[in-house]
Amino acid sequence: MIMRVMGEGQFEVGDAHLNRLNELDEELLAALESGDEDHFRRALGELLGAVKQHGSPLPDDSLEPSDLILPNADATIDEVRRLLRAEGDGLIPGIPE
């Protein structure tokens, strides 16, 4: 799956890591619901860090379409809430059973 982090580029992340990314996505959703800025920053940082850790960066000149787009680390709570409304349930899609 190709994930774009706004302003940072694209990362190809294997399906084997989607469960962990979904867990981090759930934590981010909880932080958004609580409105706790520190919790939000920590959860967003952990999610983006996991994408970068488990993903392989694509070259800047790559023309691959992104399967999903994630906010950058500087995004505000309101920006991420708007992105979630546009995307639906969370930022990371679940794995089909």
Tab-separated table of C-alpha atoms in Angstrom:
chain	number	residue	atom	x	y	z
A	1	MET	CA	0.000	0.000	0.000
A	2	ILE	CA	1.338	3.432	-0.895
A	3	MET	CA	0.842	6.098	1.772
A	4	ARG	CA	1.563	9.773	1.229
A	5	VAL	CA	2.548	11.888	4.211
A	6	MET	CA	1.640	15.442	3.253
A	7	GLY	CA	4.762	17.453	2.538
A	8	GLU	CA	7.095	14.494	3.135
A	9	GLY	CA	6.576	12.067	0.267
A	10	GLN	CA	5.292	8.566	-0.339
A	11	PHE	CA	6.040	5.321	1.485
A	12	GLU	CA	5.252	1.797	0.372
A	13	VAL	CA	4.046	-0.157	3.400
A	14	GLY	CA	3.462	-3.908	3.331
A	15	ASP	CA	0.143	-5.404	4.387
A	16	ALA	CA	1.898	-7.156	7.282
A	17	HIS	CA	2.138	-3.785	9.055
A	18	LEU	CA	-1.461	-2.641	8.577
A	19	ASN	CA	-2.710	-4.159	11.853
A	20	ARG	CA	-0.163	-2.133	13.839
A	21	LEU	CA	-0.980	0.996	11.840
A	22	ASN	CA	-4.682	0.425	12.542
A	23	GLU	CA	-3.924	0.235	16.275
A	24	LEU	CA	-2.090	3.547	16.072
A	25	ASP	CA	-4.942	5.004	14.018
A	26	GLU	CA	-7.387	3.999	16.779
A	27	GLU	CA	-5.178	5.755	19.321
A	28	LEU	CA	-5.209	8.869	17.143
A	29	LEU	CA	-9.015	8.724	16.954
A	30	ALA	CA	-9.189	8.489	20.756
A	31	ALA	CA	-6.899	11.504	21.053
A	32	LEU	CA	-9.084	13.475	18.659
A	33	GLU	CA	-12.201	12.588	20.617
A	34	SER	CA	-10.599	13.646	23.891
A	35	GLY	CA	-9.330	16.921	22.425
A	36	ASP	CA	-6.120	16.467	24.430
A	37	GLU	CA	-3.381	18.218	22.443
A	38	ASP	CA	-0.498	16.289	24.044
A	39	HIS	CA	-2.219	12.942	23.430
A	40	PHE	CA	-2.984	14.001	19.838
A	41	ARG	CA	0.641	15.038	19.136
A	42	ARG	CA	1.980	11.796	20.594
A	43	ALA	CA	-0.530	9.614	18.685
A	44	LEU	CA	0.033	11.402	15.376
A	45	GLY	CA	3.810	11.201	15.830
A	46	GLU	CA	3.636	7.478	16.575
A	47	LEU	CA	1.464	6.797	13.528
A	48	LEU	CA	3.691	8.768	11.168
A	49	GLY	CA	6.810	7.257	12.742
A	50	ALA	CA	5.473	3.742	12.157
A	51	VAL	CA	4.700	4.521	8.512
A	52	LYS	CA	8.262	5.750	8.032
A	53	GLN	CA	9.767	2.864	10.015
A	54	HIS	CA	7.871	0.111	8.220
A	55	GLY	CA	7.569	1.796	4.844
A	56	SER	CA	10.059	2.159	2.044
A	57	PRO	CA	10.279	5.723	0.736
A	58	LEU	CA	9.485	6.120	-2.946
A	59	PRO	CA	11.659	8.430	-5.040
A	60	ASP	CA	10.454	12.039	-5.191
A	61	ASP	CA	9.940	11.736	-8.945
A	62	SER	CA	7.747	8.618	-8.590
A	63	LEU	CA	4.324	8.920	-10.223
A	64	GLU	CA	2.650	6.169	-8.196
A	65	PRO	CA	-0.879	7.012	-7.024
A	66	SER	CA	-1.272	7.082	-3.239
A	67	ASP	CA	-3.707	4.624	-1.665
A	68	LEU	CA	-4.172	7.025	1.237
A	69	ILE	CA	-2.969	10.402	2.407
A	70	LEU	CA	-1.837	11.156	5.952
A	71	PRO	CA	-1.403	14.584	7.529
A	72	ASN	CA	2.067	15.847	8.319
A	73	ALA	CA	3.367	16.049	11.890
A	74	ASP	CA	2.486	19.758	12.116
A	75	ALA	CA	-1.207	19.238	11.323
A	76	THR	CA	-3.674	20.632	13.835
A	77	ILE	CA	-6.438	18.684	15.532
A	78	ASP	CA	-8.999	20.509	13.372
A	79	GLU	CA	-7.121	19.693	10.152
A	80	VAL	CA	-6.989	16.008	11.033
A	81	ARG	CA	-10.679	16.022	12.000
A	82	ARG	CA	-11.540	17.478	8.570
A	83	LEU	CA	-9.394	14.835	6.880
A	84	LEU	CA	-11.126	12.083	8.854
A	85	ARG	CA	-14.553	13.367	7.854
A	86	ALA	CA	-13.460	13.207	4.220
A	87	GLU	CA	-11.917	9.736	4.576
A	88	GLY	CA	-14.552	8.071	6.739
A	89	ASP	CA	-13.605	5.786	9.638
A	90	GLY	CA	-9.980	6.488	10.528
A	91	LEU	CA	-6.991	7.253	8.360
A	92	ILE	CA	-5.784	3.664	7.837
A	93	PRO	CA	-8.182	1.207	6.183
A	94	GLY	CA	-8.780	-2.126	7.848
A	95	ILE	CA	-7.601	-5.380	6.352
A	96	PRO	CA	-10.392	-7.307	4.589
A	97	GLU	CA	-11.153	-10.619	6.282
